[in-house]
Short mmCIF file of C-alpha atoms in Angstrom, two decimals:
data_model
loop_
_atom_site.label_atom_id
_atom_site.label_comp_id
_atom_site.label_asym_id
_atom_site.label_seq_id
_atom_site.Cartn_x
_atom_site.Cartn_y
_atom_site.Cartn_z
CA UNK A 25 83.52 -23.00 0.97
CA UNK A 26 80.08 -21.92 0.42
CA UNK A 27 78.09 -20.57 3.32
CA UNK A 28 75.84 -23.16 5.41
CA UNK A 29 72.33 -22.87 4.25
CA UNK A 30 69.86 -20.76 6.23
CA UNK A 31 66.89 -24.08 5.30
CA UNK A 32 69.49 -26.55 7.06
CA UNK A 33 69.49 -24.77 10.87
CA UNK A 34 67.62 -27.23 13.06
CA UNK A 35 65.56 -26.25 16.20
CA UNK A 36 65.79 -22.55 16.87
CA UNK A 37 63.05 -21.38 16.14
CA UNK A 38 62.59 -18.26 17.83
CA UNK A 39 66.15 -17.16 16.47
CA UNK A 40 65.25 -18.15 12.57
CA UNK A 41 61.81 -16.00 13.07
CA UNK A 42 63.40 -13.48 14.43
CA UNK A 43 66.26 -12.86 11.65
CA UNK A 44 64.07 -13.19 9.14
CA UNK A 45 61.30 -9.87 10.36
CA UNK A 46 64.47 -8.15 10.73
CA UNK A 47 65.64 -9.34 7.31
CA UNK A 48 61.96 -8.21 6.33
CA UNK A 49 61.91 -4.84 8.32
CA UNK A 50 65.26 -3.52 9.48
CA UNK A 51 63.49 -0.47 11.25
CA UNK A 52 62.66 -2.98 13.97
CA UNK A 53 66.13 -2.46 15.44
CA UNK A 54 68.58 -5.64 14.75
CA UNK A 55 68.69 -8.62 16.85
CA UNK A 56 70.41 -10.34 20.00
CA UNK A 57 71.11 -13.55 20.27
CA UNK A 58 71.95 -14.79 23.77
CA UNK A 59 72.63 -18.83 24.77
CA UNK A 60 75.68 -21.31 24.95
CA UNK A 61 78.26 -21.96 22.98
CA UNK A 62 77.92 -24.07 19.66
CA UNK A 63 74.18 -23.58 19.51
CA UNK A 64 74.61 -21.86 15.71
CA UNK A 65 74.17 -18.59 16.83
CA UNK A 66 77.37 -17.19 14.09
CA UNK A 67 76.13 -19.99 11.60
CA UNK A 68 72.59 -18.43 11.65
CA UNK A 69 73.65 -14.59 11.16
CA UNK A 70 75.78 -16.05 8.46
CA UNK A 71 73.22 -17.93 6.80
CA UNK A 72 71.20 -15.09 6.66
CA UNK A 73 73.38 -13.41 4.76
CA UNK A 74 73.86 -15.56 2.19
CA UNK A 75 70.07 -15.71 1.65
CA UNK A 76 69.15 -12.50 1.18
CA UNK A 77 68.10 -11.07 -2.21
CA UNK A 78 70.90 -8.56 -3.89
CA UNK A 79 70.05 -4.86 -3.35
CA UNK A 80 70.63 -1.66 -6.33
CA UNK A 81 73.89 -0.17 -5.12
CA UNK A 82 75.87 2.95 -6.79
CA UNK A 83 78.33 1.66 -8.87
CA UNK A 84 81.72 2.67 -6.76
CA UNK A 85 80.25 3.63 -3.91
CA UNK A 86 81.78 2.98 -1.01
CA UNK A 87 79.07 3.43 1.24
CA UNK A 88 76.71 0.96 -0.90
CA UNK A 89 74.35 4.28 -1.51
CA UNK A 90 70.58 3.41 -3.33
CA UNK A 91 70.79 5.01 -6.68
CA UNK A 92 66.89 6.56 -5.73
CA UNK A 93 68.28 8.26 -2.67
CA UNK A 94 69.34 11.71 -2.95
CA UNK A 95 73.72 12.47 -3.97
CA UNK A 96 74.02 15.25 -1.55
CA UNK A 97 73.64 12.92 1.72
CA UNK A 98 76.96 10.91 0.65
CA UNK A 99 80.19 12.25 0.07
CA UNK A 100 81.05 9.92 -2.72
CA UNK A 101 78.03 10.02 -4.64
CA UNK A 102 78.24 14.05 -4.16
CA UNK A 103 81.62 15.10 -5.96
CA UNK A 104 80.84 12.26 -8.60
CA UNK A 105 79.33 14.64 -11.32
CA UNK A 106 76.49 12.80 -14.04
CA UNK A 107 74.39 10.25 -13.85
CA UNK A 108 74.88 7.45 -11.51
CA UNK A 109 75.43 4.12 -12.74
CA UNK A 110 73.82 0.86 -10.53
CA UNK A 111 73.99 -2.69 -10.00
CA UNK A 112 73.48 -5.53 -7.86
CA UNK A 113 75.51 -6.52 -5.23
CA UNK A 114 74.93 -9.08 -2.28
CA UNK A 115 73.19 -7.29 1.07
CA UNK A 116 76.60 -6.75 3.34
CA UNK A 117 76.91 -8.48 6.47
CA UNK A 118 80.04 -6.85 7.92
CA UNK A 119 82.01 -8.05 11.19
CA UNK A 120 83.31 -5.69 13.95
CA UNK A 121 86.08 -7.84 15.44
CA UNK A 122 85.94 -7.38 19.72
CA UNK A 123 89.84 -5.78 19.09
CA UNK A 124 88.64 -3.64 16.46
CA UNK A 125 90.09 0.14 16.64
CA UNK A 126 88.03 3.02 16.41
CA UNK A 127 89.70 4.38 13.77
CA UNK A 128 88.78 1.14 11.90
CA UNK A 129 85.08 1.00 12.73
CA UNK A 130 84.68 4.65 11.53
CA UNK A 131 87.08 5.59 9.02
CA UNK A 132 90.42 7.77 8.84
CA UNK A 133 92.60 9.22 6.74
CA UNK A 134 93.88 7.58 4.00
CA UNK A 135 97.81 7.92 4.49
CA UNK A 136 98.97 6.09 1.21
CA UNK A 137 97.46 9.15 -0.63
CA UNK A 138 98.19 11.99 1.86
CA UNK A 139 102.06 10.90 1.60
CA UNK A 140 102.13 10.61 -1.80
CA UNK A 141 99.97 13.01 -3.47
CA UNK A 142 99.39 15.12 -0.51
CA UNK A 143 95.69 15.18 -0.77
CA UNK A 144 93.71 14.59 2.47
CA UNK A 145 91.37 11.79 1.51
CA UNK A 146 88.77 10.07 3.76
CA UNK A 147 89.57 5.90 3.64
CA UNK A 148 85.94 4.65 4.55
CA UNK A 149 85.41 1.98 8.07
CA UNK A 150 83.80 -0.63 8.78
CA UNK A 151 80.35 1.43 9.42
CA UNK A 152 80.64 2.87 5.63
CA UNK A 153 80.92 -0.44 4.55
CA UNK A 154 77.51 -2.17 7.06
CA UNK A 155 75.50 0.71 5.76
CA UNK A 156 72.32 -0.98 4.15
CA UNK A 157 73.37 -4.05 5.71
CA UNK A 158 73.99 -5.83 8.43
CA UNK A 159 76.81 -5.14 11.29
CA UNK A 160 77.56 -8.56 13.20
CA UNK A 161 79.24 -8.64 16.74
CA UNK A 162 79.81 -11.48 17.98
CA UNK A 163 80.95 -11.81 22.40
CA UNK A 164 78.58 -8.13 21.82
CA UNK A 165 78.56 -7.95 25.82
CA UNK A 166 82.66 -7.86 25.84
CA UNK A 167 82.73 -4.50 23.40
CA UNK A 168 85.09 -1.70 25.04
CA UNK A 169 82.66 1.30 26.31
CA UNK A 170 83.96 3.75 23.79
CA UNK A 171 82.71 1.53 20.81
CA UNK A 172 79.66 0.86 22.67
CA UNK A 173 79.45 4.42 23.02
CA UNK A 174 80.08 5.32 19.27
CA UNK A 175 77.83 2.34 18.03
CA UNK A 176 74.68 4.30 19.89
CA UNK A 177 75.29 7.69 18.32
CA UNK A 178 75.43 6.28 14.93
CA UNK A 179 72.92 3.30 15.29
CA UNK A 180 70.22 6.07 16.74
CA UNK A 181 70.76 8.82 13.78
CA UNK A 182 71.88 6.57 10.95
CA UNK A 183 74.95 8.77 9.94
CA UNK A 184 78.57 8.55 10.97
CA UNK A 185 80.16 11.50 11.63
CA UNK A 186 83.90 12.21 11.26
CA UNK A 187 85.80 14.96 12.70
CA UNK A 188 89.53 14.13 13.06
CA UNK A 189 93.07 14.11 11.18
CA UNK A 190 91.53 18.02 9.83
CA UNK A 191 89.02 15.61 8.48
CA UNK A 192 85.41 16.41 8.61
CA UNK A 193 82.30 14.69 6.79
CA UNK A 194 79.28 12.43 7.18
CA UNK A 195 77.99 9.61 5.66
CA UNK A 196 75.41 7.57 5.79
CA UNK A 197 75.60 4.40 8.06
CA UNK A 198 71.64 2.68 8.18
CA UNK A 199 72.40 -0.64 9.08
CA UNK A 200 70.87 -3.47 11.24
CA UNK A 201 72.54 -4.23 14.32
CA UNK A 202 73.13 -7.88 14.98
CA UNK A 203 74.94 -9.06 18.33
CA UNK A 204 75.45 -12.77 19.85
CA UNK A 205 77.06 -13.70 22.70
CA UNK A 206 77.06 -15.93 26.12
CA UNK A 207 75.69 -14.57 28.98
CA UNK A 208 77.52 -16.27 30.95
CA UNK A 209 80.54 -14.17 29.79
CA UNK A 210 79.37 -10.64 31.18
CA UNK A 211 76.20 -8.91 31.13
CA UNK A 212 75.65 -5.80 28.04
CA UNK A 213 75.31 -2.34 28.87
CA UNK A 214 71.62 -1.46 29.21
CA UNK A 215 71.68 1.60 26.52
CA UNK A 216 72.89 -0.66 23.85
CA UNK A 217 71.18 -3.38 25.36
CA UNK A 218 67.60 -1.12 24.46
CA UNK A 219 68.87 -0.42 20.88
CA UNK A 220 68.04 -4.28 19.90
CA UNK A 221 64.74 -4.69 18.49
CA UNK A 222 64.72 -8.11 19.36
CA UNK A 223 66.53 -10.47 21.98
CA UNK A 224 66.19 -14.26 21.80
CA UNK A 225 67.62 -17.05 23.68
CA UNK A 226 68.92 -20.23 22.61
CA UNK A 227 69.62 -23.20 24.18
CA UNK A 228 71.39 -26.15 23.50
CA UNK A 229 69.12 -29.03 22.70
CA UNK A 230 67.60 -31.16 25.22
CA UNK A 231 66.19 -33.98 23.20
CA UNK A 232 68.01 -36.62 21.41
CA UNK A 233 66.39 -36.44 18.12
CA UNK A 234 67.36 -32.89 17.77
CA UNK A 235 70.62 -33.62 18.76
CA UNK A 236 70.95 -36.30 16.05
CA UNK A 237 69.50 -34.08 13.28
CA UNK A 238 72.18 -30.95 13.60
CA UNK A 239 74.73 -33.02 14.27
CA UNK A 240 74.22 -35.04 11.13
CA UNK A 241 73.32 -31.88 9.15
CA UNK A 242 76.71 -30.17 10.22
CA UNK A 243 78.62 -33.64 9.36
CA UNK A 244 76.82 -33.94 5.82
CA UNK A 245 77.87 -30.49 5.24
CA UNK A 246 81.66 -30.42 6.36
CA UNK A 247 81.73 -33.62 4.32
CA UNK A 248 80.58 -31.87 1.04
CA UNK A 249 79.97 -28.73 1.29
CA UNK A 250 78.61 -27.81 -2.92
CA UNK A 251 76.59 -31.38 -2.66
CA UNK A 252 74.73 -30.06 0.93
CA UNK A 253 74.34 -26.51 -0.71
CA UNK A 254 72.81 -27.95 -3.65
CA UNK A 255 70.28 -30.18 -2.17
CA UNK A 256 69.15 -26.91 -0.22
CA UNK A 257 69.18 -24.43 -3.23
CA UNK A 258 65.15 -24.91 -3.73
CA UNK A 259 64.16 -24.14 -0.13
CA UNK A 260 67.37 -21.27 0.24
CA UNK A 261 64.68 -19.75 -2.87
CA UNK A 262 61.18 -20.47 -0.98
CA UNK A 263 62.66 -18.14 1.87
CA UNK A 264 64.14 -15.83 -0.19
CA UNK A 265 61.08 -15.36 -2.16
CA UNK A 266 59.20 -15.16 1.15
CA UNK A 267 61.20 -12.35 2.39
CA UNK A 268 60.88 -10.38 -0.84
CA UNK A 269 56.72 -11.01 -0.83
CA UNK A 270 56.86 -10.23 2.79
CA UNK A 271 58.62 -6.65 2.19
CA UNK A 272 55.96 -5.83 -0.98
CA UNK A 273 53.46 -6.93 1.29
CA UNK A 274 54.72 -4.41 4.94
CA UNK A 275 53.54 -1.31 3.74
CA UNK A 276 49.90 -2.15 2.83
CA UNK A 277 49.28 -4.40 6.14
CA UNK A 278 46.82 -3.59 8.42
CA UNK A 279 47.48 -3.08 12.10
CA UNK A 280 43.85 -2.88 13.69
CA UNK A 281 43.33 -1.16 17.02
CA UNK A 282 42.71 -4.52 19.05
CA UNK A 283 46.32 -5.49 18.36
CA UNK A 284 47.75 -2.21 19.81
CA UNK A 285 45.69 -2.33 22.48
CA UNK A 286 47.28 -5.46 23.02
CA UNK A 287 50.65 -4.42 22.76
CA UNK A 288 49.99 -1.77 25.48
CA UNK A 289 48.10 -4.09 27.92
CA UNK A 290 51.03 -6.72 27.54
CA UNK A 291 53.95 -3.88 28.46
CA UNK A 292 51.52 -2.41 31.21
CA UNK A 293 51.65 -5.19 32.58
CA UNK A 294 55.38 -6.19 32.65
CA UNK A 295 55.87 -2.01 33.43
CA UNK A 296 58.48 -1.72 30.45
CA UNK A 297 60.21 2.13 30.27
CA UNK A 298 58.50 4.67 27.75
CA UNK A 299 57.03 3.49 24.54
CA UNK A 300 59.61 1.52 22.79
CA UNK A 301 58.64 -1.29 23.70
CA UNK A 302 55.10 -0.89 22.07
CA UNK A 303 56.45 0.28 18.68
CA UNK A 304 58.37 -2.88 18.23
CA UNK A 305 56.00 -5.10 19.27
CA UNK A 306 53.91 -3.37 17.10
CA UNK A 307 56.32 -3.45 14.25
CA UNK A 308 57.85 -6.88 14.58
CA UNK A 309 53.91 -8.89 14.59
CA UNK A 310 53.48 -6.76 11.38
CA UNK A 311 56.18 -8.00 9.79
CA UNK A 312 55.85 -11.77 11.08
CA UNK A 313 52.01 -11.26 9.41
CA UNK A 314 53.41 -10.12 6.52
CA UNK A 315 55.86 -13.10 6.74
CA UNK A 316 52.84 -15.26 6.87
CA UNK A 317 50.81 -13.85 4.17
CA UNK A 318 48.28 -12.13 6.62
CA UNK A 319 46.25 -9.40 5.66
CA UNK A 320 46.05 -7.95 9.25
CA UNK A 321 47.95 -8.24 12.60
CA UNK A 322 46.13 -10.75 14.67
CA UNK A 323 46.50 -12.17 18.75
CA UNK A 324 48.69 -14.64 17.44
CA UNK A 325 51.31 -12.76 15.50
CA UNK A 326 51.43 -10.57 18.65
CA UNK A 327 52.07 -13.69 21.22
CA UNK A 328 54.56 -15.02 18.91
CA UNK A 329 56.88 -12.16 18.98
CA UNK A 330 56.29 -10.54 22.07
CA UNK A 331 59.08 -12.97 24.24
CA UNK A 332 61.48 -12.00 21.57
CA UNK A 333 60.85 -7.96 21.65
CA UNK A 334 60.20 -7.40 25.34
CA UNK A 335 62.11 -10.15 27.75
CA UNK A 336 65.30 -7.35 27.47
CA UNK A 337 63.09 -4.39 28.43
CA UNK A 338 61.93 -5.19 31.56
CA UNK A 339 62.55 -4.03 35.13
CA UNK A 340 64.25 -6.25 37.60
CA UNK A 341 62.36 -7.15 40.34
CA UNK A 342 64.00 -8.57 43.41
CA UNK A 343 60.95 -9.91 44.75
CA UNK A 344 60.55 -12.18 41.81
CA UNK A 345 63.21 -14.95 40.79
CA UNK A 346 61.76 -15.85 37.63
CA UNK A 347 63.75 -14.86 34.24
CA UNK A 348 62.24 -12.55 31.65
CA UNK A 349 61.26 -15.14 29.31
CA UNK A 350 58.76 -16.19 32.07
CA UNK A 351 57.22 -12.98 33.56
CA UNK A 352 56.08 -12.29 29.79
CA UNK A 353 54.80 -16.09 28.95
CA UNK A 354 53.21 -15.26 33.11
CA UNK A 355 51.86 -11.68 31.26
CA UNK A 356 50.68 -12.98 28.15
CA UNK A 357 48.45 -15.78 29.77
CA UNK A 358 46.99 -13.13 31.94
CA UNK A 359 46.20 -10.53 28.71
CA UNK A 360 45.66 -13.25 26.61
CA UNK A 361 43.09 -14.81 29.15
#
């Protein structure tokens, strides 16, 4: 069955925006997607996937290495003598399953071959596979500590390193971190939690209309799924094409001096820890310009994003009940002013 189409999700907004910069620029830091059940928070990271343009990989590669980046940092591409041969393959969007072992998720040794040629071979994980990619958790907040733990280290440096089984290499494991889950199920661990770029919140629809719209989108496409798909294929392209203009267009966009200052004023005032929280404000408005076809960061790029990149950064203050989402809507009206 094909994928649902990334065109057909109705109503969140902020979610949709916020895939797409990091489908744009995956230095911002991945995404988290927080809200109730059945609000199409799997159906969006899936989506996503589906629409993204196909990327140059090494042809046998496990670790989906660029053919412009240098042999030596990948195992495979290192003992493969000659030239190396590329193609196109779809961007990976890998799952790490909540049960998931750690040998899984990083790799082991590959017993078929140790027992029968008795050659100690590395058999890649799940990180080898996510790197230039995507790695999607979904219930992110119910992850054992010790994957939390390893997802960090290797998030932070971009490299997995192995060291077990008389086993020892590194690899190279870039990918963009993508988590959903219900916070009513448990809270997530505040040093992964700072390792999202972004944080959104859905919510299930309040309004009848919307309610009408995705449920007869969803029933259209259950009912034929090739027909639904093919109706969408034109605006799957516009975004697609979008996202590829917006990537040419990231490294020549101007960030003027009034929007940093904004970015500093806006986490000053909502006392966010260290700097982070400035660079991806920074970063995501230049990619939501770039998005847009801007030439320069603006105001407007900056109050669009900033709920999404700073409502998970901030202090909790017992003397005031309001959420996140509302102390930075409370902070940009006072900056903004």
């Amino acid at each position: 069955m094909p994928t649902f189409p990334f065109s057909a999700i109705v109503a969140q907004d902020e979610m949709r925006q916020a895939l797409l910069i990091a489908a744009v620029d995956p230095s911002i830091g991945g995404v988290l997607v927080f809200g109730d059940r059945g609000t199409g928070k799997s159906t969006a990271i899936r989506a996503l996937a589906a629409l993204l343009p196909p990327m140059r990989a090494v042809v046998g590669c496990p670790y989906n290495c660029d053919p412009d980046s240098p042999a030596e940092s990948c195992p495979h591409c290192a003992s493969t003598p000659g030239p190396r041969k590329s193609h196109k393959k779809p961007v990976p969007v890998v799952d790490l399953p909540l049960g998931a072992t750690e040998d899984r998720v990083v790799g082991t040794l590959d017993l078929e071959r140790a027992l029968g040629a008795g050659v100690k071979a590395f058999e890649p994980g799940l990180l080898a596979r996510a790197n230039r990619g995507f790695l999607y958790i979904d219930e992110v907040n119910l992850l054992e500590d010790h994957l939390v733990d390893l997802l960090l280290d290797v998030a932070a440096s971009g490299v997995n390193t192995v060291e077990r089984e008389g086993l020892s290499l590194r690899h190279p494991a870039k990918f963009v971190l993508v988590g959903s889950g219900n916070p009513e199920e448990g809270e997530l661990r505040p040093q992964l939690l700072d390792r999202f770029g972004l944080a959104c919140e859905v919510a299930t629809p309040q309004d009848i209309a919307t309610r009408i719209a995705v449920v007869r989108a969803r029933d259209a496409y259950e009912r034929d799924p090739e027909g639904f798909c093919a109706a969408r294929a034109g605006d799957e392209k516009a975004i697609r094409k979008r996202i590829l203009l917006a990537r040419e267009r990231l490294p020549h966009l101007n960030v003027p001096d009034s929007a940093l200052e904004r970015a500093a004023q806006l986490c000053l005032a909502l006392g966010t820890d260290g700097l982070r929280g400035e660079l991806t404000l920074m970063r995501t408005a230049r990619a939501l310009a770039a998005l847009d076809g801007a030439e320069s960061v603006t105001d407007d790029h900056i109050r669009r994003v900033a709920p999404a990149a700073l409502r998970h950064r901030l202090r909790r203050n017992p003397l005031d009940e309001s959420g996140s989402t509302a102390r930075v809507e409370r902070a940009l009206a006072e900056v903004f002013s």
